[in-house]
Amino acid sequence: METHQIKIHTEFIKLQDLLKFSGAVETGGDAKLIIQEGRITVNGEPCTMRGKKLRPGDRAAIDNETELVVT
C-alpha cells in the first residue's frame, strides 16, 4: 500500500477536502463519488460521510491501495 503524509495546519480537515488537497482526486465531484461508492476507509472502518473530520493521526485509505495519513 502506498502511503502519503498530509500535513495540515488546522485542527481538522474534512474527508472530501483531504482527498482534493492530497491530489488523490481532481474535483469535489470525484471525491463525492468515491466516498458514496464506499471505496474509502477511515482508521480501518468504511466511511461514506464526505464531511467526516480527520485530525492529525487519522488515516484514510482509498481502495486499500493508497493511504493518506494526516499529520
PDB file of N, CA and C in Angstrom:
ATOM      1  N   MET A   1       0.846  -1.183   0.000  1.00  0.00           N
ATOM      2  CA  MET A   1       0.000   0.000   0.000  1.00  0.00           C
ATOM      3  C   MET A   1       0.887   1.240   0.000  1.00  0.00           C
ATOM      4  N   GLU A   2       0.560   2.154  -0.876  1.00  0.00           N
ATOM      5  CA  GLU A   2       1.287   3.418  -0.984  1.00  0.00           C
ATOM      6  C   GLU A   2       0.782   4.374   0.098  1.00  0.00           C
ATOM      7  N   THR A   3       1.711   4.971   0.854  1.00  0.00           N
ATOM      8  CA  THR A   3       1.336   5.858   1.951  1.00  0.00           C
ATOM      9  C   THR A   3       1.845   7.272   1.698  1.00  0.00           C
ATOM     10  N   HIS A   4       0.967   8.251   1.954  1.00  0.00           N
ATOM     11  CA  HIS A   4       1.331   9.662   1.806  1.00  0.00           C
ATOM     12  C   HIS A   4       1.029  10.386   3.112  1.00  0.00           C
ATOM     13  N   GLN A   5       1.981  11.187   3.582  1.00  0.00           N
ATOM     14  CA  GLN A   5       1.790  12.021   4.770  1.00  0.00           C
ATOM     15  C   GLN A   5       1.220  13.359   4.310  1.00  0.00           C
ATOM     16  N   ILE A   6       0.086  13.749   4.884  1.00  0.00           N
ATOM     17  CA  ILE A   6      -0.541  15.015   4.539  1.00  0.00           C
ATOM     18  C   ILE A   6      -0.533  15.914   5.764  1.00  0.00           C
ATOM     19  N   LYS A   7       0.244  16.987   5.706  1.00  0.00           N
ATOM     20  CA  LYS A   7       0.361  17.899   6.842  1.00  0.00           C
ATOM     21  C   LYS A   7      -0.719  18.972   6.757  1.00  0.00           C
ATOM     22  N   ILE A   8      -1.459  19.133   7.841  1.00  0.00           N
ATOM     23  CA  ILE A   8      -2.465  20.190   7.893  1.00  0.00           C
ATOM     24  C   ILE A   8      -2.064  21.193   8.963  1.00  0.00           C
ATOM     25  N   HIS A   9      -2.548  22.409   8.816  1.00  0.00           N
ATOM     26  CA  HIS A   9      -2.212  23.473   9.767  1.00  0.00           C
ATOM     27  C   HIS A   9      -3.455  23.954  10.504  1.00  0.00           C
ATOM     28  N   THR A  10      -4.482  23.118  10.500  1.00  0.00           N
ATOM     29  CA  THR A  10      -5.727  23.427  11.172  1.00  0.00           C
ATOM     30  C   THR A  10      -6.052  22.288  12.138  1.00  0.00           C
ATOM     31  N   GLU A  11      -7.105  22.445  12.913  1.00  0.00           N
ATOM     32  CA  GLU A  11      -7.494  21.419  13.877  1.00  0.00           C
ATOM     33  C   GLU A  11      -7.934  20.135  13.187  1.00  0.00           C
ATOM     34  N   PHE A  12      -8.620  20.269  12.051  1.00  0.00           N
ATOM     35  CA  PHE A  12      -9.110  19.102  11.318  1.00  0.00           C
ATOM     36  C   PHE A  12      -9.232  19.445   9.840  1.00  0.00           C
ATOM     37  N   ILE A  13      -9.452  18.403   9.031  1.00  0.00           N
ATOM     38  CA  ILE A  13      -9.737  18.573   7.606  1.00  0.00           C
ATOM     39  C   ILE A  13     -10.863  17.605   7.266  1.00  0.00           C
ATOM     40  N   LYS A  14     -11.805  18.059   6.455  1.00  0.00           N
ATOM     41  CA  LYS A  14     -12.904  17.185   6.050  1.00  0.00           C
ATOM     42  C   LYS A  14     -12.391  16.170   5.029  1.00  0.00           C
ATOM     43  N   LEU A  15     -12.990  14.992   5.059  1.00  0.00           N
ATOM     44  CA  LEU A  15     -12.545  13.899   4.190  1.00  0.00           C
ATOM     45  C   LEU A  15     -12.505  14.313   2.722  1.00  0.00           C
ATOM     46  N   GLN A  16     -13.561  14.927   2.217  1.00  0.00           N
ATOM     47  CA  GLN A  16     -13.564  15.303   0.801  1.00  0.00           C
ATOM     48  C   GLN A  16     -12.463  16.317   0.500  1.00  0.00           C
ATOM     49  N   ASP A  17     -12.176  17.204   1.449  1.00  0.00           N
ATOM     50  CA  ASP A  17     -11.110  18.192   1.248  1.00  0.00           C
ATOM     51  C   ASP A  17      -9.738  17.529   1.293  1.00  0.00           C
ATOM     52  N   LEU A  18      -9.588  16.518   2.129  1.00  0.00           N
ATOM     53  CA  LEU A  18      -8.321  15.781   2.201  1.00  0.00           C
ATOM     54  C   LEU A  18      -8.034  15.103   0.867  1.00  0.00           C
ATOM     55  N   LEU A  19      -9.052  14.501   0.282  1.00  0.00           N
ATOM     56  CA  LEU A  19      -8.861  13.824  -0.998  1.00  0.00           C
ATOM     57  C   LEU A  19      -8.447  14.809  -2.082  1.00  0.00           C
ATOM     58  N   LYS A  20      -9.048  15.994  -2.094  1.00  0.00           N
ATOM     59  CA  LYS A  20      -8.689  17.015  -3.087  1.00  0.00           C
ATOM     60  C   LYS A  20      -7.298  17.587  -2.793  1.00  0.00           C
ATOM     61  N   PHE A  21      -7.044  17.935  -1.527  1.00  0.00           N
ATOM     62  CA  PHE A  21      -5.773  18.554  -1.130  1.00  0.00           C
ATOM     63  C   PHE A  21      -4.586  17.636  -1.425  1.00  0.00           C
ATOM     64  N   SER A  22      -4.777  16.346  -1.226  1.00  0.00           N
ATOM     65  CA  SER A  22      -3.686  15.387  -1.427  1.00  0.00           C
ATOM     66  C   SER A  22      -3.451  15.083  -2.900  1.00  0.00           C
ATOM     67  N   GLY A  23      -4.404  15.454  -3.758  1.00  0.00           N
ATOM     68  CA  GLY A  23      -4.270  15.158  -5.174  1.00  0.00           C
ATOM     69  C   GLY A  23      -4.794  13.779  -5.542  1.00  0.00           C
ATOM     70  N   ALA A  24      -5.446  13.092  -4.609  1.00  0.00           N
ATOM     71  CA  ALA A  24      -5.985  11.761  -4.877  1.00  0.00           C
ATOM     72  C   ALA A  24      -7.143  11.840  -5.872  1.00  0.00           C
ATOM     73  N   VAL A  25      -7.869  12.961  -5.871  1.00  0.00           N
ATOM     74  CA  VAL A  25      -8.942  13.207  -6.833  1.00  0.00           C
ATOM     75  C   VAL A  25      -8.756  14.614  -7.382  1.00  0.00           C
ATOM     76  N   GLU A  26      -9.350  14.864  -8.533  1.00  0.00           N
ATOM     77  CA  GLU A  26      -9.195  16.181  -9.148  1.00  0.00           C
ATOM     78  C   GLU A  26     -10.260  17.172  -8.711  1.00  0.00           C
ATOM     79  N   THR A  27     -11.493  16.679  -8.489  1.00  0.00           N
ATOM     80  CA  THR A  27     -12.587  17.588  -8.170  1.00  0.00           C
ATOM     81  C   THR A  27     -13.375  17.092  -6.958  1.00  0.00           C
ATOM     82  N   GLY A  28     -14.170  17.991  -6.417  1.00  0.00           N
ATOM     83  CA  GLY A  28     -15.052  17.619  -5.316  1.00  0.00           C
ATOM     84  C   GLY A  28     -16.072  16.586  -5.747  1.00  0.00           C
ATOM     85  N   GLY A  29     -16.484  16.641  -7.011  1.00  0.00           N
ATOM     86  CA  GLY A  29     -17.423  15.659  -7.545  1.00  0.00           C
ATOM     87  C   GLY A  29     -16.828  14.262  -7.545  1.00  0.00           C
ATOM     88  N   ASP A  30     -15.547  14.170  -7.908  1.00  0.00           N
ATOM     89  CA  ASP A  30     -14.854  12.875  -7.879  1.00  0.00           C
ATOM     90  C   ASP A  30     -14.774  12.351  -6.452  1.00  0.00           C
ATOM     91  N   ALA A  31     -14.468  13.245  -5.508  1.00  0.00           N
ATOM     92  CA  ALA A  31     -14.379  12.858  -4.096  1.00  0.00           C
ATOM     93  C   ALA A  31     -15.729  12.340  -3.618  1.00  0.00           C
ATOM     94  N   LYS A  32     -16.786  13.064  -3.940  1.00  0.00           N
ATOM     95  CA  LYS A  32     -18.130  12.667  -3.530  1.00  0.00           C
ATOM     96  C   LYS A  32     -18.460  11.273  -4.057  1.00  0.00           C
ATOM     97  N   LEU A  33     -18.135  11.026  -5.306  1.00  0.00           N
ATOM     98  CA  LEU A  33     -18.450   9.749  -5.940  1.00  0.00           C
ATOM     99  C   LEU A  33     -17.739   8.575  -5.270  1.00  0.00           C
ATOM    100  N   ILE A  34     -16.427   8.680  -5.069  1.00  0.00           N
ATOM    101  CA  ILE A  34     -15.731   7.527  -4.486  1.00  0.00           C
ATOM    102  C   ILE A  34     -16.100   7.330  -3.013  1.00  0.00           C
ATOM    103  N   ILE A  35     -16.447   8.405  -2.323  1.00  0.00           N
ATOM    104  CA  ILE A  35     -16.887   8.267  -0.928  1.00  0.00           C
ATOM    105  C   ILE A  35     -18.241   7.565  -0.894  1.00  0.00           C
ATOM    106  N   GLN A  36     -19.177   7.982  -1.748  1.00  0.00           N
ATOM    107  CA  GLN A  36     -20.501   7.369  -1.780  1.00  0.00           C
ATOM    108  C   GLN A  36     -20.449   5.915  -2.224  1.00  0.00           C
ATOM    109  N   GLU A  37     -19.487   5.571  -3.062  1.00  0.00           N
ATOM    110  CA  GLU A  37     -19.341   4.188  -3.530  1.00  0.00           C
ATOM    111  C   GLU A  37     -18.777   3.269  -2.452  1.00  0.00           C
ATOM    112  N   GLY A  38     -18.360   3.840  -1.315  1.00  0.00           N
ATOM    113  CA  GLY A  38     -17.826   3.035  -0.231  1.00  0.00           C
ATOM    114  C   GLY A  38     -16.389   2.589  -0.442  1.00  0.00           C
ATOM    115  N   ARG A  39     -15.653   3.329  -1.254  1.00  0.00           N
ATOM    116  CA  ARG A  39     -14.264   2.964  -1.559  1.00  0.00           C
ATOM    117  C   ARG A  39     -13.261   3.522  -0.552  1.00  0.00           C
ATOM    118  N   ILE A  40     -13.737   4.268   0.444  1.00  0.00           N
ATOM    119  CA  ILE A  40     -12.864   4.915   1.422  1.00  0.00           C
ATOM    120  C   ILE A  40     -13.028   4.278   2.794  1.00  0.00           C
ATOM    121  N   THR A  41     -11.909   4.060   3.475  1.00  0.00           N
ATOM    122  CA  THR A  41     -11.951   3.668   4.885  1.00  0.00           C
ATOM    123  C   THR A  41     -11.211   4.733   5.680  1.00  0.00           C
ATOM    124  N   VAL A  42     -11.712   5.006   6.874  1.00  0.00           N
ATOM    125  CA  VAL A  42     -11.058   5.944   7.777  1.00  0.00           C
ATOM    126  C   VAL A  42     -10.716   5.169   9.042  1.00  0.00           C
ATOM    127  N   ASN A  43      -9.447   5.115   9.360  1.00  0.00           N
ATOM    128  CA  ASN A  43      -8.957   4.354  10.516  1.00  0.00           C
ATOM    129  C   ASN A  43      -9.460   2.912  10.472  1.00  0.00           C
ATOM    130  N   GLY A  44      -9.486   2.336   9.259  1.00  0.00           N
ATOM    131  CA  GLY A  44      -9.857   0.938   9.094  1.00  0.00           C
ATOM    132  C   GLY A  44     -11.340   0.654   8.989  1.00  0.00           C
ATOM    133  N   GLU A  45     -12.186   1.667   9.129  1.00  0.00           N
ATOM    134  CA  GLU A  45     -13.639   1.490   9.075  1.00  0.00           C
ATOM    135  C   GLU A  45     -14.191   2.151   7.806  1.00  0.00           C
ATOM    136  N   PRO A  46     -15.118   1.495   7.111  1.00  0.00           N
ATOM    137  CA  PRO A  46     -15.723   2.125   5.929  1.00  0.00           C
ATOM    138  C   PRO A  46     -16.374   3.456   6.306  1.00  0.00           C
ATOM    139  N   CYS A  47     -16.240   4.437   5.433  1.00  0.00           N
ATOM    140  CA  CYS A  47     -16.796   5.761   5.709  1.00  0.00           C
ATOM    141  C   CYS A  47     -17.462   6.317   4.460  1.00  0.00           C
ATOM    142  N   THR A  48     -18.726   6.740   4.594  1.00  0.00           N
ATOM    143  CA  THR A  48     -19.447   7.338   3.473  1.00  0.00           C
ATOM    144  C   THR A  48     -19.854   8.780   3.780  1.00  0.00           C
ATOM    145  N   MET A  49     -19.217   9.385   4.765  1.00  0.00           N
ATOM    146  CA  MET A  49     -19.516  10.769   5.142  1.00  0.00           C
ATOM    147  C   MET A  49     -18.468  11.704   4.543  1.00  0.00           C
ATOM    148  N   ARG A  50     -18.886  12.525   3.575  1.00  0.00           N
ATOM    149  CA  ARG A  50     -17.945  13.468   2.935  1.00  0.00           C
ATOM    150  C   ARG A  50     -17.373  14.448   3.939  1.00  0.00           C
ATOM    151  N   GLY A  51     -18.177  14.851   4.915  1.00  0.00           N
ATOM    152  CA  GLY A  51     -17.756  15.863   5.880  1.00  0.00           C
ATOM    153  C   GLY A  51     -17.068  15.298   7.106  1.00  0.00           C
ATOM    154  N   LYS A  52     -16.708  14.017   7.089  1.00  0.00           N
ATOM    155  CA  LYS A  52     -16.027  13.391   8.231  1.00  0.00           C
ATOM    156  C   LYS A  52     -14.777  14.193   8.560  1.00  0.00           C
ATOM    157  N   LYS A  53     -14.637  14.575   9.823  1.00  0.00           N
ATOM    158  CA  LYS A  53     -13.491  15.378  10.242  1.00  0.00           C
ATOM    159  C   LYS A  53     -12.324  14.461  10.594  1.00  0.00           C
ATOM    160  N   LEU A  54     -11.191  14.703   9.957  1.00  0.00           N
ATOM    161  CA  LEU A  54      -9.984  13.950  10.248  1.00  0.00           C
ATOM    162  C   LEU A  54      -9.000  14.868  10.943  1.00  0.00           C
ATOM    163  N   ARG A  55      -8.398  14.348  11.971  1.00  0.00           N
ATOM    164  CA  ARG A  55      -7.429  15.101  12.764  1.00  0.00           C
ATOM    165  C   ARG A  55      -6.058  14.431  12.648  1.00  0.00           C
ATOM    166  N   PRO A  56      -4.996  15.124  13.045  1.00  0.00           N
ATOM    167  CA  PRO A  56      -3.676  14.504  12.977  1.00  0.00           C
ATOM    168  C   PRO A  56      -3.673  13.125  13.644  1.00  0.00           C
ATOM    169  N   GLY A  57      -3.101  12.156  12.939  1.00  0.00           N
ATOM    170  CA  GLY A  57      -3.056  10.778  13.418  1.00  0.00           C
ATOM    171  C   GLY A  57      -4.079   9.890  12.727  1.00  0.00           C
ATOM    172  N   ASP A  58      -5.101  10.500  12.107  1.00  0.00           N
ATOM    173  CA  ASP A  58      -6.110   9.722  11.394  1.00  0.00           C
ATOM    174  C   ASP A  58      -5.557   9.262  10.048  1.00  0.00           C
ATOM    175  N   ARG A  59      -6.129   8.135   9.558  1.00  0.00           N
ATOM    176  CA  ARG A  59      -5.697   7.559   8.289  1.00  0.00           C
ATOM    177  C   ARG A  59      -6.905   7.289   7.411  1.00  0.00           C
ATOM    178  N   ALA A  60      -6.803   7.664   6.156  1.00  0.00           N
ATOM    179  CA  ALA A  60      -7.848   7.374   5.173  1.00  0.00           C
ATOM    180  C   ALA A  60      -7.214   6.542   4.067  1.00  0.00           C
ATOM    181  N   ALA A  61      -7.899   5.480   3.657  1.00  0.00           N
ATOM    182  CA  ALA A  61      -7.387   4.619   2.594  1.00  0.00           C
ATOM    183  C   ALA A  61      -8.386   4.590   1.444  1.00  0.00           C
ATOM    184  N   ILE A  62      -7.851   4.594   0.238  1.00  0.00           N
ATOM    185  CA  ILE A  62      -8.663   4.535  -0.970  1.00  0.00           C
ATOM    186  C   ILE A  62      -8.460   3.164  -1.597  1.00  0.00           C
ATOM    187  N   ASP A  63      -9.520   2.374  -1.668  1.00  0.00           N
ATOM    188  CA  ASP A  63      -9.479   1.037  -2.249  1.00  0.00           C
ATOM    189  C   ASP A  63      -8.382   0.164  -1.660  1.00  0.00           C
ATOM    190  N   ASN A  64      -8.001   0.401  -0.435  1.00  0.00           N
ATOM    191  CA  ASN A  64      -6.919  -0.340   0.224  1.00  0.00           C
ATOM    192  C   ASN A  64      -5.631  -0.328  -0.594  1.00  0.00           C
ATOM    193  N   GLU A  65      -5.456   0.692  -1.423  1.00  0.00           N
ATOM    194  CA  GLU A  65      -4.242   0.824  -2.239  1.00  0.00           C
ATOM    195  C   GLU A  65      -3.411   2.028  -1.845  1.00  0.00           C
ATOM    196  N   THR A  66      -4.083   3.144  -1.572  1.00  0.00           N
ATOM    197  CA  THR A  66      -3.407   4.392  -1.229  1.00  0.00           C
ATOM    198  C   THR A  66      -3.878   4.837   0.146  1.00  0.00           C
ATOM    199  N   GLU A  67      -2.920   5.103   1.028  1.00  0.00           N
ATOM    200  CA  GLU A  67      -3.257   5.551   2.372  1.00  0.00           C
ATOM    201  C   GLU A  67      -2.795   6.985   2.565  1.00  0.00           C
ATOM    202  N   LEU A  68      -3.679   7.818   3.114  1.00  0.00           N
ATOM    203  CA  LEU A  68      -3.361   9.205   3.421  1.00  0.00           C
ATOM    204  C   LEU A  68      -3.331   9.346   4.929  1.00  0.00           C
ATOM    205  N   VAL A  69      -2.191   9.744   5.470  1.00  0.00           N
ATOM    206  CA  VAL A  69      -2.021   9.898   6.908  1.00  0.00           C
ATOM    207  C   VAL A  69      -1.989  11.383   7.221  1.00  0.00           C
ATOM    208  N   VAL A  70      -2.914  11.831   8.066  1.00  0.00           N
ATOM    209  CA  VAL A  70      -2.977  13.238   8.431  1.00  0.00           C
ATOM    210  C   VAL A  70      -1.963  13.505   9.546  1.00  0.00           C
ATOM    211  N   THR A  71      -1.126  14.505   9.327  1.00  0.00           N
ATOM    212  CA  THR A  71      -0.132  14.870  10.359  1.00  0.00           C
ATOM    213  C   THR A  71      -0.252  16.339  10.687  1.00  0.00           C
TER     214      THR A  71
END
